[in-house]
mmCIF file of C-alpha atoms and ligand atoms in Angstrom:
data_model
loop_
_atom_site.group_PDB
_atom_site.id
_atom_site.type_symbol
_atom_site.label_atom_id
_atom_site.label_comp_id
_atom_site.label_asym_id
_atom_site.label_seq_id
_atom_site.Cartn_x
_atom_site.Cartn_y
_atom_site.Cartn_z
ATOM 1 C CA MET A 1 -0.631 0.177 0.031
ATOM 2 C CA PRO A 2 1.168 3.235 -1.293
ATOM 3 C CA SER A 3 1.842 6.221 1.803
ATOM 4 C CA THR A 4 0.847 9.369 2.409
ATOM 5 C CA LEU A 5 3.188 10.926 4.904
ATOM 6 C CA PRO A 6 1.915 11.454 8.606
ATOM 7 C CA GLY A 7 1.862 14.846 8.467
ATOM 8 C CA GLU A 8 4.143 17.511 10.908
ATOM 9 C CA VAL A 9 5.049 16.940 14.494
ATOM 10 C CA SER A 10 5.946 20.095 16.904
ATOM 11 C CA SER A 11 9.651 17.931 18.176
ATOM 12 C CA SER A 12 11.687 15.867 15.471
ATOM 13 C CA ASP A 13 12.093 14.544 19.256
ATOM 14 C CA ALA A 14 8.249 12.761 18.501
ATOM 15 C CA ILE A 15 9.705 11.817 15.080
ATOM 16 C CA ARG A 16 13.114 10.053 16.726
ATOM 17 C CA LEU A 17 13.272 6.044 16.557
ATOM 18 C CA ALA A 18 15.850 5.106 19.052
ATOM 19 C CA LEU A 19 12.970 6.966 20.307
ATOM 20 C CA ARG A 20 10.552 5.046 19.594
ATOM 21 C CA SER A 21 9.714 1.755 21.606
ATOM 22 C CA TRP A 22 8.326 -1.350 18.814
ATOM 23 C CA PRO A 23 4.712 -1.520 19.991
ATOM 24 C CA GLU A 24 5.034 2.388 19.025
ATOM 25 C CA VAL A 25 6.962 0.832 15.976
ATOM 26 C CA ASP A 26 4.380 -1.524 15.226
ATOM 27 C CA THR A 27 1.407 0.970 15.076
ATOM 28 C CA TYR A 28 3.479 3.621 13.233
ATOM 29 C CA LEU A 29 3.476 0.691 10.673
ATOM 30 C CA GLU A 30 0.070 0.745 10.280
ATOM 31 C CA GLN A 31 -0.406 4.424 8.762
ATOM 32 C CA CYS A 32 3.311 4.557 7.169
ATOM 33 C CA LYS A 33 5.830 2.181 5.636
ATOM 34 C CA GLY A 34 8.630 5.185 5.477
ATOM 35 C CA VAL A 35 11.646 5.791 7.164
ATOM 36 C CA ILE A 36 14.112 8.545 6.906
ATOM 37 C CA ILE A 37 18.080 6.792 7.325
ATOM 38 C CA PRO A 38 20.864 9.482 7.805
ATOM 39 C CA LEU A 39 23.862 8.480 5.756
ATOM 40 C CA GLY A 40 27.233 10.702 6.459
ATOM 41 C CA SER A 41 30.596 10.882 6.410
ATOM 42 C CA THR A 42 33.261 11.400 8.511
ATOM 43 C CA GLU A 43 36.375 13.435 7.241
ATOM 44 C CA GLN A 44 38.920 16.000 6.464
ATOM 45 C CA HIS A 45 37.129 19.469 5.160
ATOM 46 C CA GLY A 46 39.823 22.122 4.776
ATOM 47 C CA PRO A 47 41.943 23.865 7.565
ATOM 48 C CA THR A 48 38.508 24.934 8.963
ATOM 49 C CA GLY A 49 35.190 23.234 8.677
ATOM 50 C CA ALA A 50 34.986 19.676 11.365
ATOM 51 C CA ILE A 51 35.623 16.306 10.155
ATOM 52 C CA GLY A 52 31.926 14.695 11.362
ATOM 53 C CA THR A 53 30.106 18.240 8.749
ATOM 54 C CA ASP A 54 28.537 15.277 6.423
ATOM 55 C CA ALA A 55 27.565 14.299 9.203
ATOM 56 C CA LEU A 56 26.386 16.750 10.777
ATOM 57 C CA THR A 57 24.565 17.807 8.169
ATOM 58 C CA ALA A 58 22.718 14.740 6.556
ATOM 59 C CA GLU A 59 21.375 13.894 10.333
ATOM 60 C CA ALA A 60 20.396 17.826 10.096
ATOM 61 C CA VAL A 61 18.122 17.880 6.925
ATOM 62 C CA ALA A 62 17.035 14.232 7.981
ATOM 63 C CA LEU A 63 15.592 15.476 11.123
ATOM 64 C CA GLU A 64 13.922 18.477 10.067
ATOM 65 C CA LEU A 65 12.903 16.640 7.078
ATOM 66 C CA GLY A 66 11.202 14.449 10.026
ATOM 67 C CA ARG A 67 9.488 16.753 11.976
ATOM 68 C CA ARG A 68 7.943 18.089 8.964
ATOM 69 C CA SER A 69 6.689 15.196 7.825
ATOM 70 C CA GLY A 70 5.842 12.798 10.985
ATOM 71 C CA VAL A 71 8.112 10.246 8.584
ATOM 72 C CA LEU A 72 10.447 8.591 11.299
ATOM 73 C CA VAL A 73 14.579 8.851 11.480
ATOM 74 C CA THR A 74 16.886 6.081 12.218
ATOM 75 C CA PRO A 75 19.603 7.089 14.072
ATOM 76 C CA ALA A 76 22.931 8.438 11.723
ATOM 77 C CA GLN A 77 25.053 6.507 10.004
ATOM 78 C CA ALA A 78 28.058 8.302 10.694
ATOM 79 C CA PHE A 79 30.628 6.725 9.266
ATOM 80 C CA GLY A 80 31.009 6.188 4.871
ATOM 81 C CA MET A 81 32.570 5.841 2.115
ATOM 82 C CA ALA A 82 36.143 9.028 2.591
ATOM 83 C CA GLU A 83 39.086 5.999 1.077
ATOM 84 C CA HIS A 84 40.620 9.179 -0.466
ATOM 85 C CA HIS A 85 40.371 11.607 2.681
ATOM 86 C CA LEU A 86 42.225 8.749 4.730
ATOM 87 C CA GLY A 87 46.022 11.175 3.567
ATOM 88 C CA PHE A 88 44.246 13.355 6.363
ATOM 89 C CA ALA A 89 43.828 13.472 10.140
ATOM 90 C CA GLY A 90 40.768 12.499 11.730
ATOM 91 C CA THR A 91 39.834 10.718 8.352
ATOM 92 C CA MET A 92 37.578 7.361 9.488
ATOM 93 C CA SER A 93 36.328 5.248 6.328
ATOM 94 C CA LEU A 94 34.790 2.255 5.266
ATOM 95 C CA GLN A 95 35.681 0.726 1.733
ATOM 96 C CA PRO A 96 32.404 0.427 -0.337
ATOM 97 C CA SER A 97 32.744 -3.389 0.164
ATOM 98 C CA THR A 98 32.003 -2.542 3.642
ATOM 99 C CA LEU A 99 29.775 0.246 3.547
ATOM 100 C CA MET A 100 28.434 -1.796 0.864
ATOM 101 C CA ALA A 101 27.327 -3.952 3.762
ATOM 102 C CA VAL A 102 26.154 -2.117 6.404
ATOM 103 C CA LEU A 103 23.273 -0.334 4.131
ATOM 104 C CA HIS A 104 21.930 -3.654 3.162
ATOM 105 C CA ASP A 105 22.315 -5.184 6.637
ATOM 106 C CA LEU A 106 20.254 -1.495 8.237
ATOM 107 C CA VAL A 107 17.862 -2.337 4.522
ATOM 108 C CA LEU A 108 17.310 -5.958 5.662
ATOM 109 C CA SER A 109 16.668 -5.303 9.032
ATOM 110 C CA LEU A 110 13.903 -2.776 8.315
ATOM 111 C CA ALA A 111 11.954 -4.573 5.446
ATOM 112 C CA THR A 112 11.817 -7.458 7.517
ATOM 113 C CA HIS A 113 9.518 -5.172 10.013
ATOM 114 C CA GLY A 114 7.532 -4.010 6.791
ATOM 115 C CA PHE A 115 8.993 -0.883 5.840
ATOM 116 C CA GLU A 116 8.383 -0.469 2.464
ATOM 117 C CA ARG A 117 10.013 3.132 1.599
ATOM 118 C CA ILE A 118 14.068 3.253 2.556
ATOM 119 C CA PHE A 119 15.325 6.700 1.787
ATOM 120 C CA VAL A 120 18.603 7.799 2.803
ATOM 121 C CA VAL A 121 19.669 11.905 3.455
ATOM 122 C CA ASN A 122 22.805 11.509 1.973
ATOM 123 C CA GLY A 123 25.415 14.633 2.695
ATOM 124 C CA HIS A 124 28.778 13.014 1.601
ATOM 125 C CA GLY A 125 29.315 12.494 -2.447
ATOM 126 C CA GLY A 126 31.091 9.708 -2.422
ATOM 127 C CA ASN A 127 28.920 7.206 -0.651
ATOM 128 C CA ILE A 128 26.578 7.609 -4.233
ATOM 129 C CA ALA A 129 27.755 5.004 -6.115
ATOM 130 C CA THR A 130 27.995 2.486 -3.218
ATOM 131 C CA ALA A 131 25.112 2.766 -1.144
ATOM 132 C CA LYS A 132 23.646 2.235 -5.196
ATOM 133 C CA ALA A 133 25.076 -0.675 -4.733
ATOM 134 C CA ALA A 134 24.129 -1.963 -1.995
ATOM 135 C CA PHE A 135 20.005 -0.919 -2.543
ATOM 136 C CA ALA A 136 20.250 -3.550 -6.226
ATOM 137 C CA GLN A 137 22.041 -5.929 -3.308
ATOM 138 C CA ALA A 138 19.079 -5.389 -0.207
ATOM 139 C CA TYR A 139 16.760 -5.547 -3.006
ATOM 140 C CA GLY A 140 17.624 -8.909 -4.332
ATOM 141 C CA THR A 141 18.134 -10.604 -1.013
ATOM 142 C CA ALA A 142 15.439 -9.786 -0.100
ATOM 143 C CA THR A 143 13.687 -11.539 -3.534
ATOM 144 C CA SER A 144 15.717 -14.394 -2.209
ATOM 145 C CA ARG A 145 14.919 -14.340 1.849
ATOM 146 C CA ASP A 146 10.954 -14.037 0.559
ATOM 147 C CA LEU A 147 10.136 -11.003 2.743
ATOM 148 C CA PRO A 148 6.561 -10.611 2.496
ATOM 149 C CA VAL A 149 7.186 -6.646 1.335
ATOM 150 C CA ALA A 150 10.235 -7.684 -1.441
ATOM 151 C CA PRO A 151 7.960 -6.560 -4.085
ATOM 152 C CA ARG A 152 6.645 -3.089 -2.616
ATOM 153 C CA LEU A 153 10.845 -2.564 -1.711
ATOM 154 C CA ARG A 154 12.684 0.691 -2.490
ATOM 155 C CA CYS A 155 15.324 3.091 -1.340
ATOM 156 C CA ARG A 156 15.926 6.189 -2.602
ATOM 157 C CA MET A 157 19.459 8.198 -2.723
ATOM 158 C CA ALA A 158 18.691 11.950 -1.611
ATOM 159 C CA ASN A 159 21.057 14.071 -1.828
ATOM 160 C CA TRP A 160 20.961 17.409 0.174
ATOM 161 C CA PHE A 161 23.673 19.565 -1.264
ATOM 162 C CA MET A 162 22.803 18.476 -4.506
ATOM 163 C CA ALA A 163 18.946 20.043 -4.145
ATOM 164 C CA GLY A 164 17.896 22.034 -7.001
ATOM 165 C CA PRO A 165 17.149 25.688 -5.114
ATOM 166 C CA VAL A 166 19.705 24.227 -2.528
ATOM 167 C CA MET A 167 22.742 24.548 -5.406
ATOM 168 C CA GLN A 168 21.185 27.706 -6.333
ATOM 169 C CA ARG A 169 20.941 29.102 -3.338
ATOM 170 C CA ALA A 170 24.904 28.491 -3.106
ATOM 171 C CA ARG A 171 25.497 29.770 -6.277
ATOM 172 C CA GLU A 172 24.025 32.643 -5.556
ATOM 173 C CA LEU A 173 26.132 33.023 -2.705
ATOM 174 C CA TYR A 174 29.950 32.228 -3.257
ATOM 175 C CA GLY A 175 29.480 31.478 -7.295
ATOM 176 C CA ASN A 176 31.813 29.657 -8.214
ATOM 177 C CA ARG A 177 34.105 29.238 -4.686
ATOM 178 C CA GLU A 178 31.600 26.750 -3.633
ATOM 179 C CA GLY A 179 33.398 24.639 -4.836
ATOM 180 C CA GLN A 180 33.387 20.943 -4.735
ATOM 181 C CA HIS A 181 34.580 19.762 -1.112
ATOM 182 C CA ALA A 182 34.771 22.190 1.937
ATOM 183 C CA THR A 183 32.275 23.743 0.769
ATOM 184 C CA PRO A 184 31.214 27.314 2.119
ATOM 185 C CA SER A 185 27.153 25.979 2.116
ATOM 186 C CA GLU A 186 27.773 22.726 4.093
ATOM 187 C CA ILE A 187 30.559 24.304 6.568
ATOM 188 C CA ALA A 188 27.476 27.146 6.376
ATOM 189 C CA LEU A 189 25.024 24.691 8.041
ATOM 190 C CA THR A 190 27.468 23.119 10.512
ATOM 191 C CA LEU A 191 28.028 27.096 11.939
ATOM 192 C CA HIS A 192 23.809 26.738 12.303
ATOM 193 C CA LEU A 193 23.993 24.835 14.151
ATOM 194 C CA HIS A 194 26.492 24.432 16.625
ATOM 195 C CA ASP A 195 28.050 28.495 17.486
ATOM 196 C CA SER A 196 31.838 27.002 18.656
ATOM 197 C CA LEU A 197 32.959 25.815 15.383
ATOM 198 C CA MET A 198 32.591 29.871 14.492
ATOM 199 C CA GLU A 199 36.127 29.548 16.944
ATOM 200 C CA LYS A 200 38.224 27.524 13.393
ATOM 201 C CA GLN A 201 36.696 30.490 10.524
ATOM 202 C CA ARG A 202 39.728 32.322 9.526
ATOM 203 C CA PRO A 203 40.416 33.651 5.821
ATOM 204 C CA LEU A 204 42.172 30.758 3.172
ATOM 205 C CA PRO A 205 44.531 31.556 0.538
ATOM 206 C CA GLU A 206 43.065 30.025 -2.633
ATOM 207 C CA ALA A 207 41.795 26.631 -2.986
ATOM 208 C CA ALA A 208 43.530 24.194 -5.110
ATOM 209 C CA PRO A 209 40.646 23.752 -8.391
ATOM 210 C CA CYS A 210 38.335 20.864 -8.882
ATOM 211 C CA GLY A 211 40.132 18.445 -10.594
ATOM 212 C CA SER A 212 39.004 14.372 -9.858
ATOM 213 C CA ILE A 213 39.874 12.552 -7.057
ATOM 214 C CA HIS A 214 41.554 8.514 -6.561
ATOM 215 C CA GLY A 215 43.923 7.470 -3.754
ATOM 216 C CA PRO A 216 44.891 9.424 -0.553
ATOM 217 C CA ALA A 217 48.167 9.972 -1.781
ATOM 218 C CA ASP A 218 46.833 11.299 -4.832
ATOM 219 C CA PHE A 219 44.153 13.728 -3.113
ATOM 220 C CA ARG A 220 46.650 14.740 -0.808
ATOM 221 C CA ARG A 221 48.855 16.118 -3.474
ATOM 222 C CA ARG A 222 46.520 18.065 -5.888
ATOM 223 C CA TYR A 223 44.229 18.935 -2.864
ATOM 224 C CA PRO A 224 46.653 19.760 -0.302
ATOM 225 C CA ASP A 225 44.846 21.199 2.332
ATOM 226 C CA GLY A 226 41.908 19.492 1.612
ATOM 227 C CA ARG A 227 40.107 22.047 -0.035
ATOM 228 C CA MET A 228 38.600 21.287 -3.366
ATOM 229 C CA GLY A 229 37.673 24.533 -5.204
ATOM 230 C CA SER A 230 35.972 26.225 -1.977
ATOM 231 C CA ASP A 231 35.989 29.204 0.406
ATOM 232 C CA PRO A 232 34.107 28.175 3.643
ATOM 233 C CA TYR A 233 34.728 31.685 4.722
ATOM 234 C CA LEU A 234 32.074 32.846 3.076
ATOM 235 C CA ALA A 235 30.221 30.863 5.591
ATOM 236 C CA LYS A 236 27.323 31.894 7.484
ATOM 237 C CA PRO A 237 25.323 30.922 10.862
ATOM 238 C CA ASP A 238 22.386 32.275 8.416
ATOM 239 C CA HIS A 239 22.725 30.916 5.295
ATOM 240 C CA GLY A 240 23.083 27.621 7.107
ATOM 241 C CA ALA A 241 19.877 28.014 8.543
ATOM 242 C CA GLU A 242 18.892 29.078 5.111
ATOM 243 C CA PHE A 243 20.384 26.375 3.968
ATOM 244 C CA LEU A 244 18.377 23.922 6.145
ATOM 245 C CA THR A 245 14.737 24.610 5.192
ATOM 246 C CA THR A 246 15.732 25.333 1.538
ATOM 247 C CA ALA A 247 17.027 21.262 1.317
ATOM 248 C CA ALA A 248 14.471 20.426 3.909
ATOM 249 C CA THR A 249 11.421 21.347 1.809
ATOM 250 C CA ALA A 250 13.153 20.806 -1.157
ATOM 251 C CA LEU A 251 13.130 16.754 0.356
ATOM 252 C CA ARG A 252 9.457 17.145 1.276
ATOM 253 C CA ASP A 253 8.320 17.391 -2.172
ATOM 254 C CA ASP A 254 10.956 14.037 -3.004
ATOM 255 C CA LEU A 255 10.290 11.444 -0.396
ATOM 256 C CA GLU A 256 5.982 12.360 -0.154
ATOM 257 C CA THR A 257 6.007 11.337 -4.093
ATOM 258 C CA PHE A 258 8.774 7.939 -2.722
ATOM 259 C CA LEU A 259 6.160 7.586 -0.714
ATOM 260 C CA ALA A 260 2.786 7.641 -2.758
ATOM 261 C CA ALA A 261 4.355 6.175 -5.761
ATOM 262 C CA ALA A 262 3.188 2.712 -6.682
HETATM 263 NI NI1 NI B 1 31.123 16.779 2.886
#
């Protein structure tokens, strides 16, 4: 059965799976078969950005989307595929095969209980290929295990930073200094979420230009301070508040369509 959005709630605590009991999840499933998984990464974000940027932003967008839609949000998967950032201290990466296994197992767990629509709010471009492979494998496993939801199981990658209105606003605010990694838009969102991060902000020299991504040693050689074409000093907390609203609004439409589809 296609699901409709349960509807806005006043606090994000109301939609956190971690704060529900199992009978409450059973009751939720009678009304809605959708669930949101925040997916991030724990990796360097230039000399002034927080290591947790991709996980913090994905979780914040997911919780705001959950609050506006009433759809349950699971705990964040804070570790992603960040092998190319391992040349920088603090980065913690899963190999593609590990991340694939993690996402596969999480989807299967949810599908076993009757969730049919898994909406992954992603904060890191490096996760996309692996997550899509995990979804393909999960469909196959659901079928081979003969799960009742198998024919209706759908997973979707929702990359908040690639939502049309988010990219448009980033272009207006930052032009080509948005760059591709440690971008002012994602840093702005972290500044909105955590006041203490403002202390790191300082002007930086011109970043290395955007280019290709290979292994960690090559990445460090091409992008010596970790940034790809970006100027995170342009980021302001009020921009971050705006990005959060813009992303949650754009993804809400996407989520509604995803749940309603046959
Ligand atoms: Ni990032």
